[in-house]
CSV table of C-alpha atoms and ligand atoms in Angstrom, one decimal:
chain,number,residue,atom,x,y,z
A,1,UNK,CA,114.5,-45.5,119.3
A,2,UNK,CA,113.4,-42.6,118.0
A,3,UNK,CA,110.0,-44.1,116.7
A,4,UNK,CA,109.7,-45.4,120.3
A,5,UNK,CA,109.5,-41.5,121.6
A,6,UNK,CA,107.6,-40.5,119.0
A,7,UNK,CA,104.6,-42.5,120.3
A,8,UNK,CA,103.7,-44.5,123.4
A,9,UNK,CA,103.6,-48.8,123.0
A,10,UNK,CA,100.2,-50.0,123.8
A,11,UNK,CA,98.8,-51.0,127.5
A,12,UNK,CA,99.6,-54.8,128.1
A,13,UNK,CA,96.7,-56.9,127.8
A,14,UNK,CA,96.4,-57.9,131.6
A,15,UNK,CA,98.0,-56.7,134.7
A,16,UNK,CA,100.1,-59.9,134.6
A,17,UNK,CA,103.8,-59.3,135.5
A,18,UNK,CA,104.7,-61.9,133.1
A,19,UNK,CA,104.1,-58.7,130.5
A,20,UNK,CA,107.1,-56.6,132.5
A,21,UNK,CA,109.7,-59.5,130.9
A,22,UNK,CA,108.1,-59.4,127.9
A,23,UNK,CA,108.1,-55.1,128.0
A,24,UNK,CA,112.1,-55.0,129.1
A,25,UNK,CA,113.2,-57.5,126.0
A,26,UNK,CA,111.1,-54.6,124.1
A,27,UNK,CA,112.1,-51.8,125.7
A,28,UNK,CA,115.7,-53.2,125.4
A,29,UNK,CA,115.9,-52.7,121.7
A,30,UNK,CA,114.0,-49.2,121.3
A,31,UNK,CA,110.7,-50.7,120.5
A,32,UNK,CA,112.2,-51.8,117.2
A,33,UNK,CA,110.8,-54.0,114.6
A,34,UNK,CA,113.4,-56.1,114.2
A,35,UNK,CA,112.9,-57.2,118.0
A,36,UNK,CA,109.9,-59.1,117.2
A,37,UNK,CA,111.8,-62.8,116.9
A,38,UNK,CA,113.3,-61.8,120.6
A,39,UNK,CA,110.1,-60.5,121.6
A,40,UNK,CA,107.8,-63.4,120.8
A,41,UNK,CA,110.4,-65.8,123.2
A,42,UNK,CA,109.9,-63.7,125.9
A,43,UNK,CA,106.4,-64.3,125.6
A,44,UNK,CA,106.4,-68.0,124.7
A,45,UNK,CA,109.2,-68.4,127.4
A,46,UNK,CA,107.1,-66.0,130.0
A,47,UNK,CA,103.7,-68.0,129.2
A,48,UNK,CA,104.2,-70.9,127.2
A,49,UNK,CA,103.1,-70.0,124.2
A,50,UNK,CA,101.6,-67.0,122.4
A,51,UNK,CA,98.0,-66.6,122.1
A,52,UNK,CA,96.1,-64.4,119.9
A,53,UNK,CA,96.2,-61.6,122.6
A,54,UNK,CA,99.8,-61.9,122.7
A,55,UNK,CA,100.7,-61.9,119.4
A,56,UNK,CA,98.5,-58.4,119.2
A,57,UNK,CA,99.9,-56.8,121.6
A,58,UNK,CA,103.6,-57.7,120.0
A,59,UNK,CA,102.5,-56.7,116.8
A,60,UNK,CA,101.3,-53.1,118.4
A,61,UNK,CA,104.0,-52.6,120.1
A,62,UNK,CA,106.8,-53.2,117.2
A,63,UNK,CA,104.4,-52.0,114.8
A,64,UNK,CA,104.5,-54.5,112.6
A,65,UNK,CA,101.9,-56.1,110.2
A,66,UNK,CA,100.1,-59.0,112.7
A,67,UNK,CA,100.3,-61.5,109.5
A,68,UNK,CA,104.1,-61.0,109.9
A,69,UNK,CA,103.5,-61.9,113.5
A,70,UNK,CA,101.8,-64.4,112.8
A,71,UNK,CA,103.9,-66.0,109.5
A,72,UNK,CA,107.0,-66.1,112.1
A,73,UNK,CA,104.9,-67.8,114.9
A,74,UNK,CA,103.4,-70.6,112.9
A,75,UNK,CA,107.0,-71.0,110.8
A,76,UNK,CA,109.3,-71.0,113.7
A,77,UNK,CA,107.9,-75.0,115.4
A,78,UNK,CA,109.8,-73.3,118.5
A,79,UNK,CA,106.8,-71.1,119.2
A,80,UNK,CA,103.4,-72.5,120.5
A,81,UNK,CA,99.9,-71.0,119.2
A,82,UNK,CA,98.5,-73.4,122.1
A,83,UNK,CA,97.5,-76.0,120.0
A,84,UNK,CA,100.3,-78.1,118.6
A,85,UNK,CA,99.6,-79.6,115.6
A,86,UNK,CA,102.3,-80.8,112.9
A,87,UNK,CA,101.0,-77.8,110.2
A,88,UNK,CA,98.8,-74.8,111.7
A,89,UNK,CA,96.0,-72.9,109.6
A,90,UNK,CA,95.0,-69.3,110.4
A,91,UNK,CA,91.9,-68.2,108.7
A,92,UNK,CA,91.3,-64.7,109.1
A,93,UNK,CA,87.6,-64.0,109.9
A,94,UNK,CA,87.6,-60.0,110.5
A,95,UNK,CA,85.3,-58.0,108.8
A,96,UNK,CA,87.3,-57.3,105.3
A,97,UNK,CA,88.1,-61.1,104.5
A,98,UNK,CA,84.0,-62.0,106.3
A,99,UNK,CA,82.7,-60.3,103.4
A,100,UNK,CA,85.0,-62.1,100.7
A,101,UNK,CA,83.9,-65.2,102.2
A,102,UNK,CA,86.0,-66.5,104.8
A,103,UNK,CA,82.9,-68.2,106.5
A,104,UNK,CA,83.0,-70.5,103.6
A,105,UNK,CA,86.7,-71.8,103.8
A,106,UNK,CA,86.5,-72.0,107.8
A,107,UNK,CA,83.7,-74.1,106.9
A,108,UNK,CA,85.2,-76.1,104.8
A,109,UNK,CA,87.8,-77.2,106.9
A,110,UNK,CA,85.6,-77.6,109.9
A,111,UNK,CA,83.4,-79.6,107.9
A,112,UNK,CA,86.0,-81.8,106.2
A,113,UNK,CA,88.5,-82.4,109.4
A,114,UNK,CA,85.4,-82.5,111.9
A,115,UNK,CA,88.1,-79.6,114.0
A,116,UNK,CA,86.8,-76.6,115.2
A,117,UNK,CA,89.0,-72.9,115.8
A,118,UNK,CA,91.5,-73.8,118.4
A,119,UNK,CA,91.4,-77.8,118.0
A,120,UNK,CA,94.1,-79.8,116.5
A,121,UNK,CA,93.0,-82.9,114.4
A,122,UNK,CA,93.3,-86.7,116.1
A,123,UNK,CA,96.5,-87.3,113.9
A,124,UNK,CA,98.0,-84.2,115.6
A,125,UNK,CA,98.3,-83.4,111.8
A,126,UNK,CA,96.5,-79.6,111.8
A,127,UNK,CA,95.7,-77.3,114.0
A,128,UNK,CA,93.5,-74.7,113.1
A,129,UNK,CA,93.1,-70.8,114.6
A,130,UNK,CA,91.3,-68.2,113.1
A,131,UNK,CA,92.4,-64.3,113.5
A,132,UNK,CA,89.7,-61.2,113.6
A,133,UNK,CA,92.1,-59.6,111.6
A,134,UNK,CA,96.0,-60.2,110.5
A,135,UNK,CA,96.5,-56.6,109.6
A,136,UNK,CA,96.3,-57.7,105.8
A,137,UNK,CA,92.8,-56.7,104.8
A,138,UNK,CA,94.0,-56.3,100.7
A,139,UNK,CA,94.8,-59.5,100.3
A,140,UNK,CA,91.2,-60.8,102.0
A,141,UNK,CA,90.1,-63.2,102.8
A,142,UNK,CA,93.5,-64.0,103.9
A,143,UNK,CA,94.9,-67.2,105.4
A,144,UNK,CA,98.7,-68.2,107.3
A,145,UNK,CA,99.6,-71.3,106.1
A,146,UNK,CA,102.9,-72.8,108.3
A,147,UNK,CA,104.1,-69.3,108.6
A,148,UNK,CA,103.4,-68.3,104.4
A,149,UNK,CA,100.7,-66.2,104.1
A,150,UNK,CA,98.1,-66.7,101.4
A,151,UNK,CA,95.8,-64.1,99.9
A,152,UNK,CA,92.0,-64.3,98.3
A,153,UNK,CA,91.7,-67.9,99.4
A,154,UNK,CA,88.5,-70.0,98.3
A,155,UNK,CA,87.4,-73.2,100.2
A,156,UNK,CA,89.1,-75.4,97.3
A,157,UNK,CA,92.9,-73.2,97.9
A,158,UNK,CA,92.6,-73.7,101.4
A,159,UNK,CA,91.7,-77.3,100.8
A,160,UNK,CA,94.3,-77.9,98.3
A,161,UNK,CA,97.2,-76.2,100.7
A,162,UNK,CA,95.9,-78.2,103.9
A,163,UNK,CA,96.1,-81.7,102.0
A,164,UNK,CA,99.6,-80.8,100.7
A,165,UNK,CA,100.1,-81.5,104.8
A,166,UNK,CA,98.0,-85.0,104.9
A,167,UNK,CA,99.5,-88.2,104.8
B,201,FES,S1,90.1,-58.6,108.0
B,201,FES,FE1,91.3,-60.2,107.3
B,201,FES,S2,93.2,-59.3,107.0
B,201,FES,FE2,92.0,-57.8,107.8
C-alpha cells in the first residue's frame, strides 16, 4: 500500500469505463505486484482479451517488468493476446533489441510462416505479436516464447524455438 501512496498509477489508456473494473481489482490490493494475475482477468474478463495497450498499462500500474506481463499472458492459455494461436511469439522490436537485430528474426518468421505481427498461421499453430519494448532491454533483442522469455535471439534461435511448436 504504501508504494501505492508514494506515487500515483498511470492515466488509463481510454476514457472507457471498462478501465474503472479493471482500476478497483487494482486498487483492491494496494496497487501491489502480486495483483497482476487478478489484474490481467479483470481486463481479459472486462474486454476480452489484453492487448498491447492493456498489458502496459498493467505493467505501469503494478510496476512490474512488461516481459513478466507478458510471460504470464502468453503462458496462462486462459488469457487472450487477440490472436489465438496454439503457441504465441513476442518479438520485441523497441529501440534496444532494433539495433541488435530484431528486424532480422521478425523477418524470418514472417518470411518462413508467410504471418505477419498480429496474424496467427492457417494451422492455428502460431500467432505472432511483436512488443516496442518488454521492459527487458539487457537481454535484447528479446523474444516471449509461450510465456518463457528468451534473450539475444538470432533468426536461427527463434527458428529453432518456433519449430519445437510445429507438427
Ligand atoms: S527494446 Fe526490447 S526489451 Fe527493451
Amino acid at each position: 500500500m504504501l508504494s501505492y501512496l508514494l506515487k500515483q498509477p498511470p492515466a488509463p489508456p481510454s476514457g472507457d469505463k471498462r478501465w474503472k473494473l479493471v482500476g478497483a481489482t487494482m486498487r483492491r490490493y494496494g496497487y501491489e505486484s502480486y495483483a497482476l494475475i487478478e489484474t490481467m482477468h479483470a481486463v481479459q474478463e472486462a474486454f476480452g482479451f489484453l492487448d498491447e495497450e492493456a498489458l502496459r498499462f498493467v505493467a505501469a500500474s503494478l510496476r512490474v517488468p512488461l516481459s513478466r506481463v507478458y510471460g504470464v499472458a502468453t503462458f496462462y492459455h486462459y488469457f487472450t493476446l487477440k490472436p489465438q494461436g496454439r503457441h504465441t511469439c513476442v518479438l520485441c522490436t523497441g529501440t534496444a533489441c532494433y539495433i541488435k537485430g530484431s528486424s532480422k528474426n521478425l523477418a524470418a518468421v514472417e518470411d518462413k510462416y508467410k504471418i505477419k505481427p498480429g496474424d496467427t498461421t492457417k494451422d492455428d499453430n502460431l500467432s505472432l505479436l511483436t512488443a516496442r519494448c518488454l521492459g527487458s532491454c539487457g537481454l535484447a533483442p528479446a523474444g516471449v516464447f509461450d510465456g518463457e522469455v528468451v534473450a539475444k535471439l538470432t533468426p536461427d534461435l527463434v527458428m529453432g524455438r518456433i519449430a519445437r511448436w510445429m507438427p
